[in-house]
Coordinates of C-alpha atoms in Angstrom, one line a residue:
M1 CA 10.7 -15.3 56.2
N2 CA 9.2 -15.1 59.9
Q3 CA 8.0 -17.6 62.0
L4 CA 4.4 -17.1 61.8
T5 CA 4.7 -17.3 57.8
L6 CA 6.4 -20.5 58.2
A7 CA 3.8 -22.1 60.8
I8 CA 1.1 -20.7 58.6
R9 CA 2.7 -22.4 55.7
Q10 CA 3.1 -26.0 57.4
E11 CA -0.6 -25.8 58.7
A12 CA -2.0 -24.8 55.4
A13 CA 0.0 -27.8 53.9
R14 CA -1.3 -30.3 56.5
L15 CA -5.1 -29.2 56.1
L16 CA -4.5 -29.5 52.3
E17 CA -2.7 -32.7 52.4
E18 CA -5.4 -34.3 54.9
D19 CA -8.3 -33.1 52.8
I20 CA -9.6 -31.2 55.7
V21 CA -10.2 -28.1 53.7
D22 CA -10.6 -27.3 50.2
V23 CA -9.1 -24.1 50.0
V24 CA -6.9 -22.0 52.6
I25 CA -7.5 -18.1 52.5
G26 CA -4.5 -16.3 53.4
F27 CA -2.0 -13.4 51.9
K28 CA 0.5 -13.5 49.4
A29 CA 3.0 -10.9 48.4
G30 CA 1.7 -8.1 46.5
T31 CA 3.0 -6.3 43.3
F32 CA 4.0 -3.6 45.5
P33 CA 6.4 -3.7 48.5
L34 CA 3.6 -2.1 51.0
R35 CA 0.9 -4.2 49.8
T36 CA 0.0 -8.0 50.4
Q37 CA -3.1 -9.4 48.5
P38 CA -5.6 -12.5 49.1
A39 CA -4.2 -15.7 48.4
F40 CA -6.6 -18.8 47.6
V41 CA -4.5 -21.9 48.1
T42 CA -6.1 -24.9 46.8
E43 CA -2.7 -26.9 46.3
R44 CA -0.3 -28.1 48.4
E45 CA 2.2 -27.0 46.1
Q46 CA 0.9 -23.1 46.4
V47 CA 1.5 -22.7 50.4
D48 CA 4.9 -21.5 49.8
Q49 CA 3.1 -18.3 48.3
L50 CA 1.4 -17.6 51.9
V51 CA 3.0 -14.7 54.1
H52 CA 2.0 -12.7 57.2
N53 CA 3.2 -9.4 58.2
G54 CA 1.9 -6.0 59.0
F55 CA 1.3 -5.3 55.4
C56 CA -1.5 -8.1 55.4
Q57 CA -4.7 -5.3 55.4
N58 CA -7.8 -6.9 53.7
N59 CA -10.2 -8.4 56.3
L60 CA -10.2 -12.2 54.9
A61 CA -13.6 -12.7 56.5
S62 CA -15.1 -10.7 53.8
Y63 CA -14.3 -13.5 51.1
L64 CA -16.4 -16.3 53.0
T65 CA -19.7 -14.8 51.5
R66 CA -18.1 -15.1 48.3
R67 CA -17.7 -18.6 48.3
D68 CA -19.5 -21.9 47.4
K69 CA -21.7 -22.4 50.7
V70 CA -20.5 -26.3 50.6
E71 CA -16.9 -25.6 50.1
R72 CA -14.7 -26.7 53.1
I73 CA -12.3 -23.2 54.2
G74 CA -9.2 -22.7 55.9
I75 CA -9.2 -19.0 56.8
V76 CA -6.2 -17.2 58.5
C77 CA -7.7 -14.9 61.3
R78 CA -6.3 -12.3 63.5
G79 CA -8.6 -11.0 66.1
C80 CA -10.8 -8.6 64.1
E81 CA -11.2 -11.3 61.2
S82 CA -12.5 -13.8 64.0
R83 CA -14.9 -11.6 65.3
A84 CA -16.4 -11.2 62.2
V85 CA -16.3 -14.9 61.2
R86 CA -18.1 -15.5 64.2
V87 CA -20.9 -12.6 63.1
L88 CA -21.2 -14.2 59.3
V89 CA -22.0 -17.7 61.6
A90 CA -24.3 -15.9 63.9
E91 CA -26.0 -14.5 61.0
H92 CA -26.1 -18.0 58.9
Q93 CA -24.5 -16.9 56.2
R94 CA -21.4 -19.4 56.6
D95 CA -21.6 -22.6 58.7
R96 CA -19.1 -22.9 61.5
E97 CA -18.6 -26.9 60.5
S98 CA -17.4 -25.6 57.2
L99 CA -14.6 -23.1 58.3
Y100 CA -11.2 -24.3 59.8
V101 CA -10.1 -20.8 61.7
I102 CA -6.3 -20.8 61.4
G103 CA -6.0 -17.8 64.8
I104 CA -3.0 -15.9 64.6
P105 CA -2.3 -13.1 67.1
C106 CA -2.0 -9.5 65.8
T107 CA 0.6 -6.9 66.6
G108 CA -1.1 -4.4 64.2
I109 CA -1.6 -3.7 60.4
V110 CA 1.1 -0.9 58.9
D111 CA -0.8 1.7 57.1
W112 CA 1.0 2.6 54.1
R113 CA -0.7 5.9 53.8
K114 CA 1.1 7.0 57.1
I115 CA 4.4 5.5 55.8
E116 CA 4.1 7.7 52.4
A117 CA 3.4 10.6 54.4
R118 CA 6.2 10.1 56.8
A119 CA 8.9 9.2 54.4
G120 CA 7.8 11.9 52.4
L121 CA 7.0 9.7 49.2
G122 CA 4.4 11.5 47.0
P123 CA 2.7 9.2 44.3
E124 CA 5.7 9.4 41.7
Q125 CA 8.3 8.4 44.6
S126 CA 6.1 5.5 45.9
A127 CA 6.3 4.2 42.6
N128 CA 9.8 4.0 43.0
L129 CA 9.7 1.8 46.1
V130 CA 12.0 -1.2 45.8
K131 CA 11.5 -2.9 49.2
A132 CA 9.5 -2.6 52.6
V133 CA 10.8 -4.6 55.3
E134 CA 9.1 -4.9 58.9
T135 CA 10.8 -5.6 62.3
E136 CA 9.4 -5.6 65.6
D137 CA 9.9 -2.2 65.9
E138 CA 10.5 -0.5 62.7
V139 CA 9.3 -0.5 59.3
I140 CA 12.3 0.1 56.8
V141 CA 11.2 1.3 53.1
T142 CA 13.8 1.6 50.2
S143 CA 13.3 3.2 47.3
R144 CA 15.6 4.3 44.4
T145 CA 16.4 7.6 46.2
G146 CA 17.3 6.3 49.6
E147 CA 16.1 4.3 52.9
H148 CA 13.7 5.7 55.5
R149 CA 13.3 4.1 58.9
L150 CA 10.1 4.6 60.5
R151 CA 9.1 3.4 64.0
R152 CA 6.6 1.2 63.7
A153 CA 4.3 2.6 66.1
D154 CA 4.0 5.5 64.4
V155 CA 2.8 3.9 61.2
L156 CA 0.3 1.6 62.5
H157 CA -3.2 2.1 61.3
D158 CA -5.4 4.1 63.8
S159 CA -7.8 1.4 64.5
C160 CA -4.9 -1.0 65.6
Q161 CA -3.3 1.5 67.9
R162 CA -6.7 1.5 70.0
C163 CA -7.5 -2.2 69.6
A164 CA -8.6 -4.1 72.5
Y165 CA -8.9 -7.7 71.1
P166 CA -5.8 -8.6 69.1
N167 CA -6.1 -12.2 69.8
P168 CA -8.3 -14.5 67.8
I169 CA -11.5 -16.2 69.4
G170 CA -12.9 -19.6 68.5
A171 CA -10.1 -20.8 66.5
N172 CA -9.6 -24.4 65.7
I173 CA -5.8 -23.7 65.9
L174 CA -3.8 -20.7 67.2
L175 CA -0.4 -20.2 65.8
G176 CA 2.1 -17.7 67.5
D177 CA 1.9 -16.6 71.4
L178 CA -0.9 -14.8 72.6
V179 CA -0.3 -10.7 72.7
P180 CA -1.3 -8.6 75.4
E181 CA -5.0 -7.5 75.3
G182 CA -5.7 -3.6 74.9
D183 CA -7.9 -1.2 77.2
P184 CA -11.7 -1.4 75.8
K185 CA -12.1 2.2 76.9
E186 CA -9.3 3.1 74.3
A187 CA -11.7 2.1 71.5
W188 CA -13.7 5.3 72.5
S189 CA -10.7 7.6 73.4
S190 CA -11.5 9.5 70.0
V191 CA -15.4 10.1 71.0
A192 CA -14.4 11.2 74.4
E193 CA -12.0 13.5 73.2
F194 CA -15.0 14.8 70.7
E195 CA -17.3 15.3 73.0

C-alpha cells in the first residue's frame, strides 16, 4: 500500500469518527486489475477499502450533484477534480460548507487502453489479467501468459501528459507533497499543431 492511500484512509477515518462528514467519496479496488471504482464510505470500518493509484480514472466531482444537498461530504480531489468542485459551488449546485475537500497532488492517470495496446493484449487476453502494479516509473501488468513492463510516462492519459494543474486548489486538507506544475501552453499544443 502506498503512503497516499494510507493518508487518505487515516483522514477518512478521522472525518467519520469526529462526525465531520456523513460520507467520504474516494476510490476502491475494482473487479479488474487496471481499474478502480468509486467508493462511498459511510462507516469507519469501511475506510480500509479506500485506495489511490494511477488507475483511479473517474472524476469524483461528478457524484456531488447526485447526492442529497444536506449530506456532508468528504471528497478526495486531485487538481482537475478540485476545479470541477469549484465550478459546482460557483453554479450553486453544491454548498461549499457541506464539503470537506481532501486534496491530493496528482502524478497522472494511467490509460488502460494504452496499456492493452502496448502490451499487445486483445479483449481475450485482457480478461486474463491477474495483476497490475504501478511504481514511480513503471506499470507492470501480469497476465496468465506473462509479464509486461511499461514506462508509466508512455501510458498516461493524453490529458494528464499535458496537465498544467496537477495540484488541488481550495482543499480543506492537503495530503502528500505538491508536484511541479506543468506549462499551461502545453494544453494547447495539439491545437497549435493542428493549425
